[in-house]
Amino acid sequence: MDNRRTFLKKSGLLLTALSLPIPNILFAEGKKKLGVALVGLGGYSTYQLAPALQQTEYCELRGIVTGSPEKIPRWQEKYGIPDANVYNYENMHEISKNDNIDVIYIVLPNSMHAKYSIIAANAGKHVWCEKPMAMNSKECREMITACEKNKVKLAIGYRLQHEKNNRIMMKWAETNPYGPIQNLTAKAGFFSSNPGWRAVEEMGGGAMYDMGVYPLNTSRYSTGREPIAVSARSSTSRPELFRQVDETMEFTLEFPDRITAHCRTSFGENMNNLEISCRDGYYYLQPFQTYSGVKGGTSDGKILSPMGKNQQAVQMDDDALAIINDKPLIAPGEDGLKDIIVLEKIYESAAAGGKRLEIQSL
Ligand code: NAD
């Protein structure tokens, strides 16, 4: 109980998470939506975020930042983006003069998150940054400081924290409907034959950075606790593709109250499930991490059916409302930082052949 209280006090994660939906008290009828500029027009922006921004109520796509001029006409035409809202990486700081843009969403390779989040914050705009937050905890702290200094909010794109069934996991960590949690298994991975920058160490490649943050973040919110020790092992079955980074990472997180999370992530295996064993039963999500169709069940036959809404639209609306109403974010920079602190220990343990390492209080 004490551990749980300490976690709640320190993390801010669950307290804010459990207060969903953020009441739309201050969003008066007719008030203009927040304008969002996407930075990096790769796969996630193109196929998930931009379409989701057509379904949001409290924010909309108004700008783009890209280093690929050939993409500009297509985006302008498809989404009605005026010339005045089109930027490149060199002039992105000039968004500071653009009142139509309220939020800058960083959707670049992981190694570029910190630099462009800080440029966005210094332009006086709220920052949404994709997971993993950054390459290391130092960069994460620099991002948090830049946002504090500029009095803007920093949200991490942890879409699952906005998804209905994952939110039930958070709630059950508090209410323990099946008795105290005893252990947990979380796995997320997919088979990648063309990993691109995700196989390049200096770009922030590796299964742990990419998919591994899901089992990690989920283990934290599904137990309502912070890990106190970790041990990890990395491996590759395709060294020709994954020379520089981990193709697979297996890690164990020890939590207070003797709860253990067994986690696995990979670019070589399709897997996507979360199972939580408790004293009096169990519950699970399978898949737990996909863009849609997250569903699950319980040992006494309850069905957790899919949310039926666009996850990214819900995420961006939640974050827009937190800005509009000046309320806490569901997944703020501090939450992303905690994952990166643990991720650093995971890599350290893997490099030491699976040595158990304690984690200073998060
Ligand atoms: P992507 O490779 O499809 O796109 C990356 C974009 O960055 C491209 O437009 C590319 O042109 C641009 N870029 C600029 N400089 C670059 C450089 N030096 N090297 C490579 N690309 C460069 O990647 P993505 O899948 O869109 O991922 C972008 C970010 O979004 C990553 O941080 C990733 O973890 C995150 N992401 C999150 C989710 C989620 O579910 N939350 C899903 C996919 C990706």
mmCIF file of C-alpha atoms and ligand atoms in Angstrom:
data_model
loop_
_atom_site.group_PDB
_atom_site.id
_atom_site.type_symbol
_atom_site.label_atom_id
_atom_site.label_comp_id
_atom_site.label_asym_id
_atom_site.label_seq_id
_atom_site.Cartn_x
_atom_site.Cartn_y
_atom_site.Cartn_z
ATOM 1 C CA MET A 1 0.000 0.000 0.000
ATOM 2 C CA ASP A 2 2.804 2.353 0.914
ATOM 3 C CA ASN A 3 4.545 1.501 -2.290
ATOM 4 C CA ARG A 4 1.437 2.237 -4.215
ATOM 5 C CA ARG A 5 0.982 5.580 -2.524
ATOM 6 C CA THR A 6 4.603 6.462 -3.140
ATOM 7 C CA PHE A 7 4.186 5.532 -6.768
ATOM 8 C CA LEU A 8 1.068 7.633 -7.136
ATOM 9 C CA LYS A 9 2.700 10.599 -5.487
ATOM 10 C CA LYS A 10 5.885 10.365 -7.454
ATOM 11 C CA SER A 11 4.658 9.371 -10.853
ATOM 12 C CA GLY A 12 1.696 11.576 -11.543
ATOM 13 C CA LEU A 13 0.964 8.900 -14.159
ATOM 14 C CA LEU A 14 -1.872 7.070 -12.539
ATOM 15 C CA LEU A 15 -3.477 9.986 -10.801
ATOM 16 C CA THR A 16 -3.839 11.878 -14.022
ATOM 17 C CA ALA A 17 -4.611 8.729 -15.936
ATOM 18 C CA LEU A 18 -7.491 7.803 -13.701
ATOM 19 C CA SER A 19 -9.120 11.184 -14.049
ATOM 20 C CA LEU A 20 -10.028 10.499 -17.685
ATOM 21 C CA PRO A 21 -11.951 11.661 -19.554
ATOM 22 C CA ILE A 22 -10.562 15.134 -18.994
ATOM 23 C CA PRO A 23 -13.674 17.226 -18.526
ATOM 24 C CA ASN A 24 -14.166 19.602 -21.351
ATOM 25 C CA ILE A 25 -15.269 22.340 -19.008
ATOM 26 C CA LEU A 26 -13.359 25.199 -20.537
ATOM 27 C CA PHE A 27 -13.715 24.290 -24.174
ATOM 28 C CA ALA A 28 -16.474 26.651 -25.110
ATOM 29 C CA GLU A 29 -18.661 25.959 -28.113
ATOM 30 C CA GLY A 30 -17.156 27.557 -31.218
ATOM 31 C CA LYS A 31 -13.662 28.012 -29.788
ATOM 32 C CA LYS A 32 -11.048 27.294 -32.372
ATOM 33 C CA LYS A 33 -9.237 23.976 -32.324
ATOM 34 C CA LEU A 34 -5.546 23.803 -31.536
ATOM 35 C CA GLY A 35 -3.382 23.810 -34.662
ATOM 36 C CA VAL A 36 -0.893 20.937 -34.906
ATOM 37 C CA ALA A 37 2.238 20.820 -37.076
ATOM 38 C CA LEU A 38 3.691 17.390 -37.790
ATOM 39 C CA VAL A 39 7.489 17.198 -37.939
ATOM 40 C CA GLY A 40 8.645 14.290 -40.112
ATOM 41 C CA LEU A 41 6.268 12.955 -42.737
ATOM 42 C CA GLY A 42 7.229 9.291 -42.611
ATOM 43 C CA GLY A 43 5.098 6.225 -42.082
ATOM 44 C CA TYR A 44 3.539 7.088 -38.749
ATOM 45 C CA SER A 45 2.627 10.666 -39.708
ATOM 46 C CA THR A 46 1.330 9.640 -43.116
ATOM 47 C CA TYR A 47 -0.722 6.582 -42.261
ATOM 48 C CA GLN A 48 -1.761 7.172 -38.650
ATOM 49 C CA LEU A 49 -1.433 10.694 -37.301
ATOM 50 C CA ALA A 50 -2.576 12.808 -40.247
ATOM 51 C CA PRO A 51 -5.684 10.618 -40.833
ATOM 52 C CA ALA A 52 -6.382 10.635 -37.080
ATOM 53 C CA LEU A 53 -6.175 14.436 -37.069
ATOM 54 C CA GLN A 54 -9.172 14.418 -39.443
ATOM 55 C CA GLN A 55 -11.189 12.807 -36.625
ATOM 56 C CA THR A 56 -10.115 14.949 -33.686
ATOM 57 C CA GLU A 57 -12.469 17.433 -32.033
ATOM 58 C CA TYR A 58 -10.030 19.672 -30.212
ATOM 59 C CA CYS A 59 -7.046 19.874 -32.565
ATOM 60 C CA GLU A 60 -6.423 19.760 -36.283
ATOM 61 C CA LEU A 61 -3.586 19.390 -38.754
ATOM 62 C CA ARG A 62 -2.463 22.846 -39.847
ATOM 63 C CA GLY A 63 1.243 22.618 -40.577
ATOM 64 C CA ILE A 64 4.099 20.393 -41.698
ATOM 65 C CA VAL A 65 7.861 20.373 -41.202
ATOM 66 C CA THR A 66 9.742 18.247 -43.699
ATOM 67 C CA GLY A 67 13.147 17.806 -45.274
ATOM 68 C CA SER A 68 11.563 16.226 -48.378
ATOM 69 C CA PRO A 69 10.258 19.012 -50.683
ATOM 70 C CA GLU A 70 8.625 16.462 -52.993
ATOM 71 C CA LYS A 71 6.160 15.547 -50.245
ATOM 72 C CA ILE A 72 4.910 19.121 -49.805
ATOM 73 C CA PRO A 73 2.386 19.443 -52.688
ATOM 74 C CA ARG A 74 0.710 16.140 -51.814
ATOM 75 C CA TRP A 75 0.293 17.100 -48.179
ATOM 76 C CA GLN A 76 -0.859 20.632 -48.993
ATOM 77 C CA GLU A 77 -3.455 19.365 -51.409
ATOM 78 C CA LYS A 78 -4.688 16.500 -49.281
ATOM 79 C CA TYR A 79 -4.967 18.477 -46.043
ATOM 80 C CA GLY A 80 -5.408 22.070 -47.235
ATOM 81 C CA ILE A 81 -2.169 23.276 -45.672
ATOM 82 C CA PRO A 82 -1.261 26.841 -46.734
ATOM 83 C CA ASP A 83 2.280 27.813 -47.810
ATOM 84 C CA ALA A 84 2.632 29.887 -44.636
ATOM 85 C CA ASN A 85 2.424 26.702 -42.550
ATOM 86 C CA VAL A 86 5.074 24.707 -44.404
ATOM 87 C CA TYR A 87 8.545 24.545 -42.860
ATOM 88 C CA ASN A 88 11.793 22.617 -43.173
ATOM 89 C CA TYR A 89 14.236 21.603 -40.447
ATOM 90 C CA GLU A 90 16.338 24.740 -40.940
ATOM 91 C CA ASN A 91 13.531 27.281 -40.587
ATOM 92 C CA MET A 92 11.306 25.347 -38.189
ATOM 93 C CA HIS A 93 12.148 27.749 -35.328
ATOM 94 C CA GLU A 94 10.217 30.446 -37.242
ATOM 95 C CA ILE A 95 6.980 28.711 -36.224
ATOM 96 C CA SER A 96 7.377 30.981 -33.187
ATOM 97 C CA LYS A 97 5.832 33.743 -35.350
ATOM 98 C CA ASN A 98 2.911 31.586 -36.530
ATOM 99 C CA ASP A 99 -0.197 31.972 -34.372
ATOM 100 C CA ASN A 100 -2.003 29.233 -36.289
ATOM 101 C CA ILE A 101 0.248 26.555 -34.837
ATOM 102 C CA ASP A 102 -0.170 25.713 -31.149
ATOM 103 C CA VAL A 103 1.440 22.276 -30.979
ATOM 104 C CA ILE A 104 4.486 20.790 -32.699
ATOM 105 C CA TYR A 105 4.439 16.982 -32.909
ATOM 106 C CA ILE A 106 7.875 15.356 -33.338
ATOM 107 C CA VAL A 107 7.574 12.179 -35.428
ATOM 108 C CA LEU A 108 11.204 11.703 -36.428
ATOM 109 C CA PRO A 109 13.735 8.891 -35.903
ATOM 110 C CA ASN A 110 14.464 8.521 -32.193
ATOM 111 C CA SER A 111 17.877 10.212 -32.277
ATOM 112 C CA MET A 112 16.219 13.431 -33.513
ATOM 113 C CA HIS A 113 13.518 13.694 -30.832
ATOM 114 C CA ALA A 114 15.469 15.770 -28.334
ATOM 115 C CA LYS A 115 16.897 18.315 -30.765
ATOM 116 C CA TYR A 116 13.600 19.070 -32.496
ATOM 117 C CA SER A 117 11.523 18.972 -29.301
ATOM 118 C CA ILE A 118 13.807 21.628 -27.868
ATOM 119 C CA ILE A 119 13.531 23.763 -31.024
ATOM 120 C CA ALA A 120 9.739 23.428 -30.766
ATOM 121 C CA ALA A 121 9.709 24.406 -27.081
ATOM 122 C CA ASN A 122 11.974 27.378 -27.747
ATOM 123 C CA ALA A 123 9.521 28.471 -30.453
ATOM 124 C CA GLY A 124 6.995 28.743 -27.617
ATOM 125 C CA LYS A 125 4.824 25.867 -28.844
ATOM 126 C CA HIS A 126 3.507 22.873 -26.914
ATOM 127 C CA VAL A 127 5.431 19.725 -27.740
ATOM 128 C CA TRP A 128 4.123 16.267 -28.496
ATOM 129 C CA CYS A 129 6.954 13.819 -29.027
ATOM 130 C CA GLU A 130 6.793 10.242 -30.205
ATOM 131 C CA LYS A 131 8.045 7.319 -28.127
ATOM 132 C CA PRO A 132 10.722 6.506 -27.111
ATOM 133 C CA MET A 133 11.144 9.971 -25.662
ATOM 134 C CA ALA A 134 14.862 10.250 -26.503
ATOM 135 C CA MET A 135 18.173 8.405 -26.708
ATOM 136 C CA ASN A 136 19.065 8.733 -23.019
ATOM 137 C CA SER A 137 17.937 10.249 -19.738
ATOM 138 C CA LYS A 138 20.157 13.312 -20.195
ATOM 139 C CA GLU A 139 18.332 14.232 -23.398
ATOM 140 C CA CYS A 140 14.966 13.612 -21.723
ATOM 141 C CA ARG A 141 15.866 15.993 -18.898
ATOM 142 C CA GLU A 142 16.980 18.636 -21.399
ATOM 143 C CA MET A 143 13.614 18.359 -23.163
ATOM 144 C CA ILE A 144 11.722 18.701 -19.880
ATOM 145 C CA THR A 145 13.809 21.720 -18.889
ATOM 146 C CA ALA A 146 13.271 23.419 -22.270
ATOM 147 C CA CYS A 147 9.504 22.952 -21.977
ATOM 148 C CA GLU A 148 9.438 24.203 -18.389
ATOM 149 C CA LYS A 149 11.525 27.236 -19.308
ATOM 150 C CA ASN A 150 9.173 28.090 -22.164
ATOM 151 C CA LYS A 151 6.049 27.276 -20.132
ATOM 152 C CA VAL A 152 4.766 24.766 -22.652
ATOM 153 C CA LYS A 153 3.512 21.225 -22.132
ATOM 154 C CA LEU A 154 5.404 18.114 -23.213
ATOM 155 C CA ALA A 155 3.412 14.966 -24.012
ATOM 156 C CA ILE A 156 4.877 11.626 -25.092
ATOM 157 C CA GLY A 157 2.962 9.717 -27.778
ATOM 158 C CA TYR A 158 2.104 6.757 -25.563
ATOM 159 C CA ARG A 159 -1.153 6.073 -27.363
ATOM 160 C CA LEU A 160 -1.930 2.975 -25.247
ATOM 161 C CA GLN A 161 -2.341 5.100 -22.146
ATOM 162 C CA HIS A 162 -5.369 6.604 -23.919
ATOM 163 C CA GLU A 163 -6.812 3.252 -25.009
ATOM 164 C CA LYS A 164 -9.862 1.952 -23.156
ATOM 165 C CA ASN A 165 -8.677 -1.548 -22.221
ATOM 166 C CA ASN A 166 -5.171 -0.482 -21.221
ATOM 167 C CA ARG A 167 -6.861 2.115 -19.028
ATOM 168 C CA ILE A 168 -8.828 -0.677 -17.366
ATOM 169 C CA MET A 169 -5.453 -2.330 -16.562
ATOM 170 C CA MET A 170 -4.391 0.927 -14.863
ATOM 171 C CA LYS A 171 -7.598 1.049 -12.872
ATOM 172 C CA TRP A 172 -7.354 -2.603 -11.828
ATOM 173 C CA ALA A 173 -3.800 -1.985 -10.593
ATOM 174 C CA GLU A 174 -5.514 0.239 -8.044
ATOM 175 C CA THR A 175 -8.663 -1.709 -7.278
ATOM 176 C CA ASN A 176 -7.255 -5.281 -7.467
ATOM 177 C CA PRO A 177 -10.530 -6.958 -8.510
ATOM 178 C CA TYR A 178 -8.729 -10.338 -8.701
ATOM 179 C CA GLY A 179 -6.688 -9.862 -5.546
ATOM 180 C CA PRO A 180 -3.124 -8.546 -5.373
ATOM 181 C CA ILE A 181 -1.118 -8.744 -8.597
ATOM 182 C CA GLN A 182 1.560 -11.446 -8.449
ATOM 183 C CA ASN A 183 3.243 -11.344 -11.808
ATOM 184 C CA LEU A 184 2.873 -10.127 -15.344
ATOM 185 C CA THR A 185 3.983 -11.043 -18.832
ATOM 186 C CA ALA A 186 4.176 -8.388 -21.557
ATOM 187 C CA LYS A 187 5.370 -9.047 -25.100
ATOM 188 C CA ALA A 188 5.424 -6.803 -28.154
ATOM 189 C CA GLY A 189 7.260 -7.494 -31.370
ATOM 190 C CA PHE A 190 6.893 -7.882 -35.080
ATOM 191 C CA PHE A 191 8.868 -9.461 -37.884
ATOM 192 C CA SER A 192 10.813 -6.788 -39.733
ATOM 193 C CA SER A 193 12.752 -7.604 -42.878
ATOM 194 C CA ASN A 194 13.571 -3.985 -43.725
ATOM 195 C CA PRO A 195 14.312 -2.129 -40.485
ATOM 196 C CA GLY A 196 16.021 0.927 -42.063
ATOM 197 C CA TRP A 197 17.079 3.432 -39.361
ATOM 198 C CA ARG A 198 15.635 1.094 -36.731
ATOM 199 C CA ALA A 199 18.757 -1.076 -37.193
ATOM 200 C CA VAL A 200 21.168 1.865 -36.870
ATOM 201 C CA GLU A 201 22.529 2.435 -33.384
ATOM 202 C CA GLU A 202 23.169 6.153 -33.690
ATOM 203 C CA MET A 203 19.597 6.740 -34.912
ATOM 204 C CA GLY A 204 18.170 5.115 -31.784
ATOM 205 C CA GLY A 205 17.556 1.750 -33.432
ATOM 206 C CA GLY A 206 16.975 -1.537 -31.644
ATOM 207 C CA ALA A 207 13.917 -3.515 -30.651
ATOM 208 C CA MET A 208 14.099 -2.202 -27.088
ATOM 209 C CA TYR A 209 13.834 1.460 -28.127
ATOM 210 C CA ASP A 210 11.148 0.775 -30.681
ATOM 211 C CA MET A 211 8.751 -1.889 -29.363
ATOM 212 C CA GLY A 212 10.359 -2.588 -25.985
ATOM 213 C CA VAL A 213 9.042 0.611 -24.461
ATOM 214 C CA TYR A 214 5.526 -0.847 -24.736
ATOM 215 C CA PRO A 215 6.057 -3.839 -22.410
ATOM 216 C CA LEU A 216 8.083 -1.532 -20.155
ATOM 217 C CA ASN A 217 5.559 1.318 -19.944
ATOM 218 C CA THR A 218 2.673 -1.163 -19.693
ATOM 219 C CA SER A 219 4.343 -3.067 -16.856
ATOM 220 C CA ARG A 220 4.570 0.195 -14.920
ATOM 221 C CA TYR A 221 0.961 1.281 -15.372
ATOM 222 C CA SER A 222 -0.491 -2.227 -15.095
ATOM 223 C CA THR A 223 1.107 -2.718 -11.687
ATOM 224 C CA GLY A 224 0.800 0.894 -10.538
ATOM 225 C CA ARG A 225 4.370 0.637 -9.341
ATOM 226 C CA GLU A 226 7.903 1.566 -10.366
ATOM 227 C CA PRO A 227 10.547 -1.128 -10.972
ATOM 228 C CA ILE A 228 13.277 -1.535 -8.384
ATOM 229 C CA ALA A 229 15.570 -3.921 -10.306
ATOM 230 C CA VAL A 230 16.090 -5.228 -13.799
ATOM 231 C CA SER A 231 17.915 -7.981 -15.631
ATOM 232 C CA ALA A 232 18.066 -8.314 -19.409
ATOM 233 C CA ARG A 233 19.509 -10.325 -22.264
ATOM 234 C CA SER A 234 19.699 -9.336 -25.903
ATOM 235 C CA SER A 235 20.108 -11.628 -28.892
ATOM 236 C CA THR A 236 19.947 -11.682 -32.654
ATOM 237 C CA SER A 237 19.132 -14.451 -35.071
ATOM 238 C CA ARG A 238 19.865 -12.272 -38.123
ATOM 239 C CA PRO A 239 23.256 -10.644 -37.522
ATOM 240 C CA GLU A 240 23.375 -9.540 -41.160
ATOM 241 C CA LEU A 241 20.432 -7.194 -40.450
ATOM 242 C CA PHE A 242 20.958 -6.417 -36.775
ATOM 243 C CA ARG A 243 24.702 -5.879 -36.493
ATOM 244 C CA GLN A 244 24.573 -2.721 -34.398
ATOM 245 C CA VAL A 245 21.436 -3.135 -32.308
ATOM 246 C CA ASP A 246 19.323 -5.684 -30.480
ATOM 247 C CA GLU A 247 16.952 -7.706 -32.646
ATOM 248 C CA THR A 248 15.434 -9.216 -29.496
ATOM 249 C CA MET A 249 15.513 -8.119 -25.877
ATOM 250 C CA GLU A 250 14.191 -10.151 -22.988
ATOM 251 C CA PHE A 251 13.971 -8.361 -19.663
ATOM 252 C CA THR A 252 12.640 -8.937 -16.189
ATOM 253 C CA LEU A 253 11.443 -6.078 -14.032
ATOM 254 C CA GLU A 254 11.158 -6.494 -10.280
ATOM 255 C CA PHE A 255 8.564 -4.332 -8.599
ATOM 256 C CA PRO A 256 7.789 -3.737 -4.932
ATOM 257 C CA ASP A 257 5.519 -6.307 -3.247
ATOM 258 C CA ARG A 258 7.471 -9.083 -5.005
ATOM 259 C CA ILE A 259 5.704 -8.506 -8.314
ATOM 260 C CA THR A 260 7.740 -9.589 -11.332
ATOM 261 C CA ALA A 261 7.203 -8.594 -14.962
ATOM 262 C CA HIS A 262 8.596 -10.862 -17.671
ATOM 263 C CA CYS A 263 8.931 -8.853 -20.876
ATOM 264 C CA ARG A 264 10.036 -9.580 -24.394
ATOM 265 C CA THR A 265 10.402 -7.470 -27.507
ATOM 266 C CA SER A 266 11.719 -8.260 -30.957
ATOM 267 C CA PHE A 267 12.033 -7.326 -34.611
ATOM 268 C CA GLY A 268 12.103 -11.030 -35.403
ATOM 269 C CA GLU A 269 8.899 -12.351 -33.832
ATOM 270 C CA ASN A 270 5.254 -11.410 -34.039
ATOM 271 C CA MET A 271 3.936 -11.185 -30.488
ATOM 272 C CA ASN A 272 1.505 -8.908 -28.752
ATOM 273 C CA ASN A 273 0.088 -9.835 -25.396
ATOM 274 C CA LEU A 274 -0.222 -8.827 -21.792
ATOM 275 C CA GLU A 275 -1.170 -11.282 -19.032
ATOM 276 C CA ILE A 276 -1.574 -10.368 -15.407
ATOM 277 C CA SER A 277 -1.751 -13.075 -12.737
ATOM 278 C CA CYS A 278 -3.299 -12.202 -9.418
ATOM 279 C CA ARG A 279 -3.922 -14.108 -6.198
ATOM 280 C CA ASP A 280 -7.567 -14.876 -7.109
ATOM 281 C CA GLY A 281 -7.552 -14.936 -10.902
ATOM 282 C CA TYR A 282 -6.040 -13.413 -14.009
ATOM 283 C CA TYR A 283 -6.753 -11.035 -16.864
ATOM 284 C CA TYR A 284 -5.167 -10.384 -20.202
ATOM 285 C CA LEU A 285 -5.126 -8.272 -23.363
ATOM 286 C CA GLN A 286 -4.380 -9.862 -26.713
ATOM 287 C CA PRO A 287 -3.451 -7.935 -28.700
ATOM 288 C CA PHE A 288 -2.568 -5.266 -26.156
ATOM 289 C CA GLN A 289 -0.561 -2.861 -28.283
ATOM 290 C CA THR A 290 -2.015 -2.701 -31.816
ATOM 291 C CA TYR A 291 -3.465 0.482 -33.366
ATOM 292 C CA SER A 292 -6.958 -0.991 -33.205
ATOM 293 C CA GLY A 293 -8.711 -4.080 -31.918
ATOM 294 C CA VAL A 294 -7.071 -4.176 -28.475
ATOM 295 C CA LYS A 295 -9.147 -6.710 -26.572
ATOM 296 C CA GLY A 296 -8.972 -9.184 -23.751
ATOM 297 C CA GLY A 297 -10.697 -11.081 -20.991
ATOM 298 C CA THR A 298 -10.611 -12.257 -17.418
ATOM 299 C CA SER A 299 -10.469 -15.569 -15.546
ATOM 300 C CA ASP A 300 -14.170 -15.240 -14.671
ATOM 301 C CA GLY A 301 -15.209 -14.771 -18.285
ATOM 302 C CA LYS A 302 -15.523 -11.004 -18.642
ATOM 303 C CA ILE A 303 -14.840 -9.776 -22.171
ATOM 304 C CA LEU A 304 -12.887 -6.586 -22.746
ATOM 305 C CA SER A 305 -14.061 -5.534 -26.196
ATOM 306 C CA PRO A 306 -12.205 -3.129 -28.522
ATOM 307 C CA MET A 307 -12.547 0.618 -27.974
ATOM 308 C CA GLY A 308 -14.097 1.324 -31.362
ATOM 309 C CA LYS A 309 -12.461 4.749 -31.672
ATOM 310 C CA ASN A 310 -9.289 5.863 -33.389
ATOM 311 C CA GLN A 311 -6.588 5.539 -30.721
ATOM 312 C CA GLN A 312 -4.414 8.374 -31.993
ATOM 313 C CA ALA A 313 -7.424 10.703 -32.301
ATOM 314 C CA VAL A 314 -8.348 9.967 -28.680
ATOM 315 C CA GLN A 315 -4.716 10.502 -27.640
ATOM 316 C CA MET A 316 -4.390 13.841 -29.423
ATOM 317 C CA ASP A 317 -7.772 15.070 -28.188
ATOM 318 C CA ASP A 318 -6.868 14.146 -24.597
ATOM 319 C CA ASP A 319 -3.580 16.019 -24.957
ATOM 320 C CA ALA A 320 -5.255 18.996 -26.662
ATOM 321 C CA LEU A 321 -7.809 19.252 -23.852
ATOM 322 C CA ALA A 322 -5.063 19.101 -21.243
ATOM 323 C CA ILE A 323 -3.495 22.115 -22.967
ATOM 324 C CA ILE A 324 -6.760 23.986 -23.435
ATOM 325 C CA ASN A 325 -7.833 23.437 -19.828
ATOM 326 C CA ASP A 326 -4.305 23.619 -18.416
ATOM 327 C CA LYS A 327 -4.675 20.206 -16.792
ATOM 328 C CA PRO A 328 -2.027 17.490 -16.290
ATOM 329 C CA LEU A 329 -1.213 15.348 -19.290
ATOM 330 C CA ILE A 330 -1.828 11.615 -19.203
ATOM 331 C CA ALA A 331 1.705 10.769 -20.434
ATOM 332 C CA PRO A 332 3.974 13.746 -19.727
ATOM 333 C CA GLY A 333 7.711 13.986 -20.363
ATOM 334 C CA GLU A 334 8.393 12.760 -16.828
ATOM 335 C CA ASP A 335 6.759 9.443 -17.732
ATOM 336 C CA GLY A 336 8.887 9.100 -20.878
ATOM 337 C CA LEU A 337 11.992 9.895 -18.822
ATOM 338 C CA LYS A 338 11.235 7.093 -16.337
ATOM 339 C CA ASP A 339 11.076 4.563 -19.151
ATOM 340 C CA ILE A 340 14.376 5.778 -20.564
ATOM 341 C CA ILE A 341 16.050 5.504 -17.144
ATOM 342 C CA VAL A 342 14.915 1.854 -16.974
ATOM 343 C CA LEU A 343 15.838 1.297 -20.630
ATOM 344 C CA GLU A 344 19.389 2.465 -19.879
ATOM 345 C CA LYS A 345 19.586 -0.136 -17.102
ATOM 346 C CA ILE A 346 18.189 -2.797 -19.436
ATOM 347 C CA TYR A 347 20.973 -2.152 -21.950
ATOM 348 C CA GLU A 348 23.546 -2.047 -19.134
ATOM 349 C CA SER A 349 22.328 -5.388 -17.797
ATOM 350 C CA ALA A 350 22.296 -6.969 -21.272
ATOM 351 C CA ALA A 351 25.860 -5.748 -21.858
ATOM 352 C CA ALA A 352 26.844 -7.387 -18.552
ATOM 353 C CA GLY A 353 25.340 -10.721 -19.618
ATOM 354 C CA GLY A 354 22.053 -10.383 -17.758
ATOM 355 C CA LYS A 355 23.381 -9.064 -14.454
ATOM 356 C CA ARG A 356 20.683 -7.974 -11.997
ATOM 357 C CA LEU A 357 20.861 -4.219 -11.552
ATOM 358 C CA GLU A 358 18.988 -2.165 -9.012
ATOM 359 C CA ILE A 359 17.197 0.961 -10.086
ATOM 360 C CA GLN A 360 17.390 4.066 -7.950
ATOM 361 C CA SER A 361 13.954 5.337 -7.061
ATOM 362 C CA LEU A 362 12.253 6.766 -10.129
HETATM 363 P P1 NAD B 1 9.762 6.585 -40.764
HETATM 364 O O1 NAD B 1 11.117 6.079 -41.084
HETATM 365 O O2 NAD B 1 8.608 6.057 -41.533
HETATM 366 O O3 NAD B 1 9.736 8.176 -40.897
HETATM 367 C C1 NAD B 1 10.769 8.986 -40.399
HETATM 368 C C2 NAD B 1 10.687 10.349 -41.038
HETATM 369 O O4 NAD B 1 11.800 11.112 -40.600
HETATM 370 C C3 NAD B 1 10.745 10.300 -42.574
HETATM 371 O O5 NAD B 1 9.828 11.215 -43.095
HETATM 372 C C4 NAD B 1 12.158 10.755 -42.883
HETATM 373 O O6 NAD B 1 12.253 11.438 -44.128
HETATM 374 C C5 NAD B 1 12.424 11.706 -41.733
HETATM 375 N N1 NAD B 1 13.845 11.895 -41.476
HETATM 376 C C6 NAD B 1 14.436 13.084 -41.296
HETATM 377 N N2 NAD B 1 15.738 12.940 -41.108
HETATM 378 C C7 NAD B 1 16.003 11.624 -41.190
HETATM 379 C C8 NAD B 1 17.191 10.855 -41.097
HETATM 380 N N3 NAD B 1 18.380 11.406 -40.852
HETATM 381 N N4 NAD B 1 17.098 9.518 -41.226
HETATM 382 C C9 NAD B 1 15.901 8.917 -41.442
HETATM 383 N N5 NAD B 1 14.747 9.613 -41.547
HETATM 384 C C10 NAD B 1 14.786 10.948 -41.416
HETATM 385 O O7 NAD B 1 9.542 6.348 -39.202
HETATM 386 P P2 NAD B 1 8.156 6.316 -38.421
HETATM 387 O O8 NAD B 1 7.685 4.917 -38.363
HETATM 388 O O9 NAD B 1 7.262 7.349 -38.946
HETATM 389 O O10 NAD B 1 8.662 6.676 -36.949
HETATM 390 C C11 NAD B 1 8.888 7.994 -36.547
HETATM 391 C C12 NAD B 1 8.756 8.075 -35.029
HETATM 392 O O11 NAD B 1 7.446 7.709 -34.664
HETATM 393 C C13 NAD B 1 9.700 7.149 -34.267
HETATM 394 O O12 NAD B 1 10.138 7.785 -33.102
HETATM 395 C C14 NAD B 1 8.824 5.972 -33.904
HETATM 396 O O13 NAD B 1 9.233 5.324 -32.720
HETATM 397 C C15 NAD B 1 7.495 6.645 -33.721
HETATM 398 N N6 NAD B 1 6.380 5.731 -33.995
HETATM 399 C C16 NAD B 1 5.429 5.598 -33.056
HETATM 400 C C17 NAD B 1 4.367 4.765 -33.257
HETATM 401 C C18 NAD B 1 3.295 4.641 -32.211
HETATM 402 O O14 NAD B 1 2.482 3.727 -32.311
HETATM 403 N N7 NAD B 1 3.243 5.539 -31.236
HETATM 404 C C19 NAD B 1 4.281 4.029 -34.437
HETATM 405 C C20 NAD B 1 5.267 4.194 -35.416
HETATM 406 C C21 NAD B 1 6.322 5.044 -35.171
#
